[in-house]
Coordinates of N, CA, C and O and ligand atoms in Angstrom, one line a residue:
M107 N 15.9 10.1 -4.5 CA 14.6 10.4 -5.2 C 13.4 10.1 -4.2 O 12.6 11.0 -4.1
I108 N 13.4 8.9 -3.6 CA 12.3 8.7 -2.7 C 12.4 9.6 -1.4 O 13.5 9.9 -1.0
G109 N 11.3 9.9 -0.9 CA 11.3 10.8 0.3 C 10.8 10.0 1.5 O 11.3 8.9 1.8
R110 N 9.8 10.5 2.2 CA 9.3 9.9 3.4 C 8.6 8.6 3.2 O 8.1 8.4 2.1
L111 N 8.7 7.7 4.2 CA 7.8 6.5 4.2 C 6.4 7.0 4.5 O 6.1 7.5 5.6
N112 N 5.5 6.8 3.5 CA 4.1 7.3 3.6 C 3.3 6.3 4.5 O 2.6 6.7 5.4
H113 N 3.4 5.0 4.1 CA 2.7 4.0 4.9 C 3.3 2.6 4.6 O 4.0 2.4 3.6
I114 N 3.0 1.7 5.5 CA 3.2 0.3 5.4 C 1.8 -0.3 5.3 O 1.0 0.0 6.2
A115 N 1.6 -1.2 4.4 CA 0.3 -1.8 4.3 C 0.4 -3.3 4.7 O 1.3 -4.0 4.2
I116 N -0.5 -3.7 5.5 CA -0.6 -5.1 6.0 C -1.9 -5.7 5.6 O -3.0 -5.1 5.9
A117 N -1.8 -6.8 4.9 CA -3.1 -7.5 4.5 C -3.5 -8.4 5.6 O -2.7 -9.1 6.3
V118 N -4.8 -8.4 5.9 CA -5.4 -9.1 7.0 C -6.7 -9.8 6.5 O -7.4 -9.3 5.6
R119 N -7.0 -10.9 7.1 CA -8.3 -11.6 6.8 C -9.4 -11.0 7.6 O -10.6 -11.0 7.1
D120 N -9.2 -10.6 8.8 CA -10.3 -10.1 9.7 C -9.9 -8.7 10.2 O -9.1 -8.5 11.1
L121 N -10.5 -7.7 9.5 CA -10.2 -6.3 9.8 C -10.6 -6.0 11.3 O -9.9 -5.2 11.9
G122 N -11.7 -6.5 11.7 CA -12.1 -6.2 13.1 C -11.1 -6.7 14.1 O -10.7 -6.0 15.1
A123 N -10.6 -7.9 13.9 CA -9.6 -8.5 14.9 C -8.3 -7.7 14.8 O -7.7 -7.5 15.8
A124 N -7.9 -7.4 13.6 CA -6.6 -6.7 13.4 C -6.7 -5.3 14.0 O -5.8 -4.8 14.6
S125 N -7.9 -4.6 13.8 CA -8.1 -3.3 14.4 C -8.0 -3.4 15.9 O -7.4 -2.5 16.5
A126 N -8.6 -4.4 16.5 CA -8.6 -4.5 17.9 C -7.2 -4.7 18.4 O -6.8 -4.2 19.5
L127 N -6.4 -5.5 17.7 CA -5.0 -5.8 18.1 C -4.2 -4.5 18.1 O -3.5 -4.3 19.1
Y128 N -4.3 -3.7 17.1 CA -3.6 -2.5 17.0 C -4.1 -1.5 18.1 O -3.3 -0.8 18.6
R129 N -5.4 -1.4 18.3 CA -5.9 -0.5 19.2 C -5.7 -0.9 20.7 O -5.1 -0.1 21.5
D130 N -6.0 -2.1 21.0 CA -6.0 -2.6 22.4 C -4.7 -3.1 22.8 O -4.2 -2.8 23.9
T131 N -4.0 -3.9 22.0 CA -2.7 -4.5 22.4 C -1.6 -3.6 22.2 O -0.7 -3.4 23.0
L132 N -1.6 -2.9 21.0 CA -0.5 -2.0 20.7 C -0.7 -0.6 21.1 O 0.2 0.3 21.1
G133 N -2.0 -0.3 21.4 CA -2.3 1.1 21.9 C -2.2 2.2 20.8 O -1.8 3.3 21.1
A134 N -2.5 1.8 19.6 CA -2.4 2.8 18.5 C -3.8 3.5 18.2 O -4.8 3.0 18.7
K135 N -3.7 4.6 17.6 CA -4.9 5.3 17.1 C -5.4 4.7 15.8 O -4.7 4.8 14.8
V136 N -6.6 4.1 15.8 CA -7.1 3.3 14.7 C -8.4 4.0 14.2 O -9.3 4.3 15.0
S137 N -8.4 4.1 12.9 CA -9.6 4.7 12.3 C -10.8 3.7 12.1 O -10.6 2.5 12.3
D138 N -11.9 4.2 11.8 CA -13.0 3.3 11.4 C -12.7 2.7 10.0 O -11.9 3.3 9.2
P139 N -13.3 1.5 9.7 CA -13.0 0.9 8.4 C -13.6 1.7 7.3 O -14.7 2.3 7.4
L140 N -12.8 1.8 6.2 CA -13.3 2.6 5.1 C -13.3 1.7 3.8 O -12.2 1.4 3.3
P141 N -14.5 1.4 3.4 CA -14.5 0.5 2.1 C -14.1 1.3 0.9 O -14.5 2.5 0.8
Q142 N -13.2 0.7 0.1 CA -12.8 1.4 -1.1 C -13.0 0.4 -2.3 O -12.1 -0.3 -2.7
P143 N -14.3 0.3 -2.7 CA -14.6 -0.7 -3.7 C -13.8 -0.6 -5.0 O -13.4 -1.6 -5.6
E144 N -13.4 0.7 -5.4 CA -12.6 0.8 -6.6 C -11.2 0.2 -6.5 O -10.5 0.0 -7.5
H145 N -10.7 0.0 -5.2 CA -9.4 -0.7 -5.0 C -9.6 -2.1 -4.5 O -8.6 -2.8 -4.3
G146 N -10.8 -2.6 -4.3 CA -11.0 -3.9 -3.9 C -10.6 -4.2 -2.5 O -10.2 -5.4 -2.1
V147 N -10.6 -3.2 -1.6 CA -10.1 -3.4 -0.2 C -11.0 -2.5 0.7 O -11.6 -1.5 0.3
T148 N -11.1 -3.0 2.0 CA -11.5 -2.1 3.0 C -10.3 -1.8 3.9 O -9.5 -2.7 4.2
V149 N -10.1 -0.5 4.2 CA -8.9 0.0 4.8 C -9.2 0.5 6.2 O -10.2 1.2 6.4
V150 N -8.3 0.2 7.1 CA -8.2 0.9 8.4 C -6.9 1.6 8.5 O -5.8 1.0 8.2
F151 N -6.9 2.9 8.8 CA -5.7 3.7 8.9 C -5.3 3.8 10.3 O -6.1 4.1 11.2
I152 N -4.0 3.6 10.5 CA -3.4 3.7 11.9 C -2.4 4.8 11.8 O -1.4 4.7 11.1
E153 N -2.6 5.8 12.6 CA -1.7 7.0 12.6 C -0.6 6.8 13.7 O -0.9 6.6 14.9
L154 N 0.6 6.8 13.2 CA 1.7 6.8 14.2 C 2.4 8.1 14.1 O 2.2 8.9 13.2
P155 N 3.3 8.4 15.1 CA 3.9 9.8 15.1 C 4.7 10.1 13.8 O 4.7 11.2 13.4
N156 N 5.3 9.0 13.2 CA 6.2 9.3 12.1 C 5.7 8.7 10.8 O 6.3 9.0 9.7
T157 N 4.6 7.9 10.8 CA 4.1 7.3 9.5 C 2.8 6.7 9.8 O 2.2 6.9 10.8
K158 N 2.3 6.0 8.8 CA 1.0 5.3 8.9 C 1.1 3.8 8.7 O 2.0 3.4 7.9
V159 N 0.3 3.1 9.3 CA 0.1 1.7 8.9 C -1.3 1.5 8.3 O -2.3 2.2 8.9
E160 N -1.5 0.8 7.3 CA -2.8 0.5 6.7 C -3.1 -0.9 6.8 O -2.3 -1.7 6.3
L161 N -4.2 -1.3 7.4 CA -4.7 -2.7 7.4 C -5.6 -2.8 6.2 O -6.6 -2.1 6.1
L162 N -5.4 -3.8 5.4 CA -6.2 -4.1 4.2 C -6.9 -5.4 4.3 O -6.3 -6.4 4.5
E163 N -8.2 -5.3 4.1 CA -9.0 -6.6 4.1 C -9.6 -6.7 2.7 O -10.1 -5.6 2.1
P164 N -9.7 -7.9 2.1 CA -10.2 -8.0 0.7 C -11.7 -7.5 0.7 O -12.5 -7.7 1.6
L165 N -12.1 -6.9 -0.4 CA -13.4 -6.4 -0.6 C -13.8 -6.8 -2.0 O -13.2 -6.4 -3.0
G166 N -14.8 -7.6 -2.2 CA -15.3 -8.0 -3.5 C -14.5 -9.2 -4.1 O -13.6 -9.7 -3.5
A167 N -15.0 -9.7 -5.3 CA -14.5 -10.9 -5.8 C -13.1 -10.8 -6.4 O -12.3 -11.7 -6.4
N168 N -12.7 -9.6 -6.9 CA -11.5 -9.4 -7.6 C -10.5 -8.6 -6.8 O -9.7 -7.8 -7.3
S169 N -10.5 -8.8 -5.5 CA -9.6 -8.0 -4.7 C -8.1 -8.3 -5.0 O -7.7 -9.5 -5.1
P170 N -7.3 -7.3 -5.1 CA -5.9 -7.5 -5.4 C -5.1 -8.2 -4.3 O -4.0 -8.6 -4.5
I171 N -5.7 -8.2 -3.1 CA -5.0 -8.9 -2.0 C -5.5 -10.3 -1.7 O -4.9 -11.0 -0.8
A172 N -6.5 -10.8 -2.5 CA -7.0 -12.1 -2.2 C -6.0 -13.2 -2.4 O -5.8 -14.1 -1.5
R173 N -5.2 -13.1 -3.5 CA -4.2 -14.1 -3.7 C -3.0 -14.1 -2.7 O -2.5 -15.1 -2.3
F174 N -2.7 -12.9 -2.3 CA -1.7 -12.7 -1.3 C -2.1 -13.4 0.0 O -1.3 -14.1 0.6
L175 N -3.4 -13.3 0.4 CA -3.8 -13.9 1.6 C -3.9 -15.5 1.4 O -3.8 -16.2 2.4
E176 N -4.1 -15.9 0.2 CA -4.1 -17.4 0.0 C -2.7 -17.9 0.3 O -2.5 -19.0 0.9
K177 N -1.7 -17.1 -0.1 CA -0.3 -17.6 0.1 C 0.2 -17.3 1.5 O 1.1 -17.9 2.0
N178 N -0.5 -16.3 2.2 CA -0.1 -15.8 3.5 C -1.3 -15.8 4.4 O -1.9 -14.8 4.7
P179 N -1.8 -17.0 4.8 CA -3.1 -17.1 5.5 C -3.1 -16.4 6.8 O -4.2 -16.0 7.3
D180 N -2.0 -16.1 7.4 CA -2.0 -15.3 8.7 C -2.0 -13.8 8.4 O -1.9 -13.0 9.4
G181 N -2.0 -13.4 7.2 CA -1.8 -12.0 6.8 C -0.3 -11.7 6.7 O 0.5 -12.6 6.9
G182 N 0.0 -10.5 6.3 CA 1.4 -10.2 6.2 C 1.6 -8.8 5.6 O 0.7 -8.2 5.1
M183 N 2.9 -8.4 5.6 CA 3.2 -7.1 5.0 C 3.0 -7.1 3.5 O 3.6 -8.0 2.8
H184 N 2.1 -6.3 3.0 CA 1.8 -6.3 1.6 C 2.6 -5.4 0.7 O 3.1 -5.8 -0.3
H185 N 2.8 -4.2 1.2 CA 3.6 -3.2 0.4 C 4.1 -2.1 1.4 O 3.6 -1.9 2.4
V186 N 5.1 -1.4 0.9 CA 5.6 -0.1 1.5 C 5.4 1.0 0.5 O 5.4 0.8 -0.7
C187 N 5.1 2.2 1.0 CA 4.8 3.3 0.1 C 5.7 4.4 0.4 O 5.7 4.9 1.6
Y188 N 6.5 4.8 -0.6 CA 7.4 5.9 -0.5 C 6.9 7.1 -1.2 O 6.3 7.0 -2.3
E189 N 7.1 8.3 -0.6 CA 6.7 9.5 -1.3 C 7.7 10.0 -2.3 O 8.9 9.9 -2.1
V190 N 7.2 10.5 -3.4 CA 8.0 11.2 -4.4 C 7.4 12.6 -4.8 O 6.2 12.8 -4.6
D191 N 8.3 13.4 -5.2 CA 7.8 14.8 -5.6 C 7.0 14.8 -6.9 O 6.0 15.5 -7.0
D192 N 7.5 14.0 -7.9 CA 6.9 14.0 -9.2 C 6.9 12.6 -9.7 O 7.9 12.0 -10.0
I193 N 5.7 12.1 -9.8 CA 5.5 10.6 -10.1 C 6.0 10.3 -11.5 O 6.5 9.2 -11.7
L194 N 5.8 11.2 -12.4 CA 6.2 10.9 -13.8 C 7.7 10.9 -14.0 O 8.3 10.0 -14.6
V195 N 8.3 11.8 -13.3 CA 9.8 11.9 -13.3 C 10.4 10.6 -12.6 O 11.3 10.0 -13.1
A196 N 9.7 10.2 -11.5 CA 10.2 9.0 -10.8 C 10.0 7.8 -11.6 O 10.9 6.9 -11.7
R197 N 8.8 7.7 -12.3 CA 8.5 6.5 -13.1 C 9.6 6.4 -14.2 O 10.1 5.3 -14.5
D198 N 9.8 7.5 -14.9 CA 10.7 7.5 -16.1 C 12.2 7.1 -15.6 O 12.9 6.3 -16.3
R199 N 12.5 7.6 -14.5 CA 13.9 7.3 -13.9 C 13.9 5.8 -13.6 O 14.9 5.1 -13.9
L200 N 12.9 5.3 -12.9 CA 12.9 3.9 -12.5 C 12.9 3.0 -13.8 O 13.6 2.0 -13.8
K201 N 12.1 3.3 -14.8 CA 12.1 2.5 -16.0 C 13.5 2.5 -16.7 O 13.9 1.5 -17.2
A202 N 14.1 3.7 -16.7 CA 15.4 3.8 -17.3 C 16.4 2.9 -16.6 O 17.4 2.4 -17.1
Q203 N 16.2 2.7 -15.3 CA 17.1 1.8 -14.5 C 16.7 0.4 -14.6 O 17.3 -0.5 -13.9
G204 N 15.7 0.1 -15.4 CA 15.3 -1.3 -15.6 C 14.2 -1.9 -14.6 O 13.9 -3.1 -14.6
A205 N 13.7 -1.0 -13.8 CA 12.6 -1.5 -12.9 C 11.3 -1.6 -13.6 O 11.0 -0.9 -14.5
R206 N 10.5 -2.6 -13.2 CA 9.2 -2.8 -13.9 C 8.1 -2.1 -13.1 O 8.0 -2.3 -11.9
V207 N 7.4 -1.3 -13.8 CA 6.2 -0.6 -13.2 C 5.0 -1.5 -13.6 O 4.8 -2.0 -14.7
L208 N 4.2 -1.8 -12.6 CA 3.0 -2.7 -12.8 C 1.9 -2.0 -13.5 O 1.8 -0.7 -13.6
G209 N 1.0 -2.8 -14.1 CA -0.1 -2.2 -14.8 C 0.3 -1.6 -16.1 O 1.3 -2.1 -16.7
D210 N -0.4 -0.6 -16.6 CA -0.1 0.0 -17.9 C 1.0 1.1 -17.7 O 1.3 1.8 -18.7
G211 N 1.5 1.3 -16.5 CA 2.6 2.3 -16.3 C 2.1 3.7 -16.1 O 2.9 4.6 -15.9
E212 N 0.8 3.9 -16.2 CA 0.2 5.2 -15.9 C -0.2 5.3 -14.5 O -0.9 4.4 -14.0
P213 N 0.1 6.4 -13.8 CA -0.3 6.6 -12.4 C -1.9 6.5 -12.3 O -2.6 6.9 -13.2
R214 N -2.3 5.9 -11.2 CA -3.7 5.9 -10.8 C -3.9 6.6 -9.5 O -3.0 6.8 -8.8
I215 N -5.1 7.0 -9.3 CA -5.4 7.7 -8.0 C -5.6 6.6 -6.9 O -6.4 5.7 -7.0
G216 N -4.7 6.7 -5.9 CA -4.6 5.7 -4.9 C -5.6 6.0 -3.7 O -6.5 6.8 -3.8
A217 N -5.4 5.3 -2.7 CA -6.3 5.3 -1.5 C -6.4 6.7 -0.8 O -7.3 6.9 -0.1
H218 N -5.4 7.5 -1.1 CA -5.4 8.9 -0.5 C -5.8 10.0 -1.4 O -5.5 11.1 -1.1
G219 N -6.3 9.6 -2.6 CA -6.6 10.6 -3.6 C -5.4 11.2 -4.3 O -5.6 12.2 -5.0
K220 N -4.3 10.6 -4.2 CA -3.1 11.1 -4.9 C -2.6 10.0 -5.9 O -2.9 8.9 -5.8
P221 N -1.8 10.5 -6.9 CA -1.4 9.5 -8.0 C -0.4 8.6 -7.4 O 0.6 9.0 -6.7
V222 N -0.5 7.3 -7.8 CA 0.4 6.2 -7.3 C 0.7 5.3 -8.4 O 0.0 5.2 -9.4
L223 N 1.9 4.6 -8.2 CA 2.3 3.5 -9.1 C 2.8 2.4 -8.2 O 3.3 2.7 -7.1
F224 N 2.8 1.2 -8.7 CA 3.4 0.1 -8.0 C 4.5 -0.5 -8.8 O 4.5 -0.6 -10.0
L225 N 5.6 -1.0 -8.1 CA 6.8 -1.5 -8.7 C 6.9 -3.0 -8.4 O 6.6 -3.4 -7.3
H226 N 7.4 -3.7 -9.4 CA 7.5 -5.2 -9.3 C 8.3 -5.6 -8.0 O 9.5 -5.2 -7.9
P227 N 7.7 -6.5 -7.2 CA 8.5 -6.9 -6.0 C 9.8 -7.6 -6.3 O 10.8 -7.5 -5.6
K228 N 9.9 -8.3 -7.5 CA 11.1 -9.0 -7.8 C 12.3 -8.0 -8.1 O 13.4 -8.4 -8.0
D229 N 11.9 -6.8 -8.4 CA 13.0 -5.8 -8.6 C 13.4 -5.0 -7.4 O 14.3 -4.2 -7.4
F230 N 12.6 -5.3 -6.2 CA 12.9 -4.5 -5.0 C 12.9 -5.4 -3.8 O 12.1 -5.2 -2.9
C231 N 13.9 -6.3 -3.8 CA 14.2 -7.1 -2.6 C 12.9 -7.9 -2.2 O 12.8 -8.2 -1.0
G232 N 12.1 -8.3 -3.1 CA 10.9 -9.1 -2.7 C 9.8 -8.4 -2.1 O 8.9 -9.0 -1.5
T233 N 9.8 -7.0 -2.2 CA 8.8 -6.2 -1.6 C 8.1 -5.4 -2.6 O 8.7 -4.7 -3.4
L234 N 6.7 -5.5 -2.6 CA 5.9 -4.6 -3.5 C 6.1 -3.2 -3.0 O 5.9 -2.9 -1.8
V235 N 6.5 -2.3 -3.9 CA 6.7 -0.9 -3.6 C 5.7 0.0 -4.3 O 5.5 -0.2 -5.5
E236 N 5.0 0.8 -3.5 CA 4.1 1.8 -4.0 C 4.9 3.2 -4.0 O 5.5 3.5 -3.0
I237 N 4.8 4.0 -5.0 CA 5.3 5.3 -4.9 C 4.1 6.3 -5.1 O 3.1 6.0 -5.8
E238 N 4.1 7.3 -4.2 CA 2.9 8.2 -4.2 C 3.4 9.6 -4.3 O 4.4 10.0 -3.6
Q239 N 2.8 10.4 -5.2 CA 3.2 11.8 -5.4 C 2.4 12.6 -4.3 O 1.2 12.5 -4.2
V240 N 3.2 13.3 -3.5 CA 2.5 14.1 -2.4 C 2.5 15.6 -2.7 O 3.3 16.1 -3.5
Ligands
LIG91 CO1 -0.7 1.8 -0.2

């Protein structure tokens, strides 16, 4: 059911330092920071030949990654995003298998303007999973 790995998201405290690390130390192509107030994050996109990495810095008081960074003060991998062809078909199949879909279970428009859902990390090997319809 799942297709390509769309991106890996890494939560960071200091987007400038993390961008410099990926650009200068790892030699990656790093975008300018893009504030996404509706998602409570500022994002830097890193294009790799086969996938993307997204660096997420909290934005605003109710950022969904603020608590993650309290528990992981050095930053850390926040979620992986897999592509699906049809997000409603994928959701219904996952729910039928007993997986918990976060929020109200309805897809929301994600950071790339495409519908996304998040799946409970306890159901997926301790990893928050995002599915995105492409
Ligand atoms: Co994501």
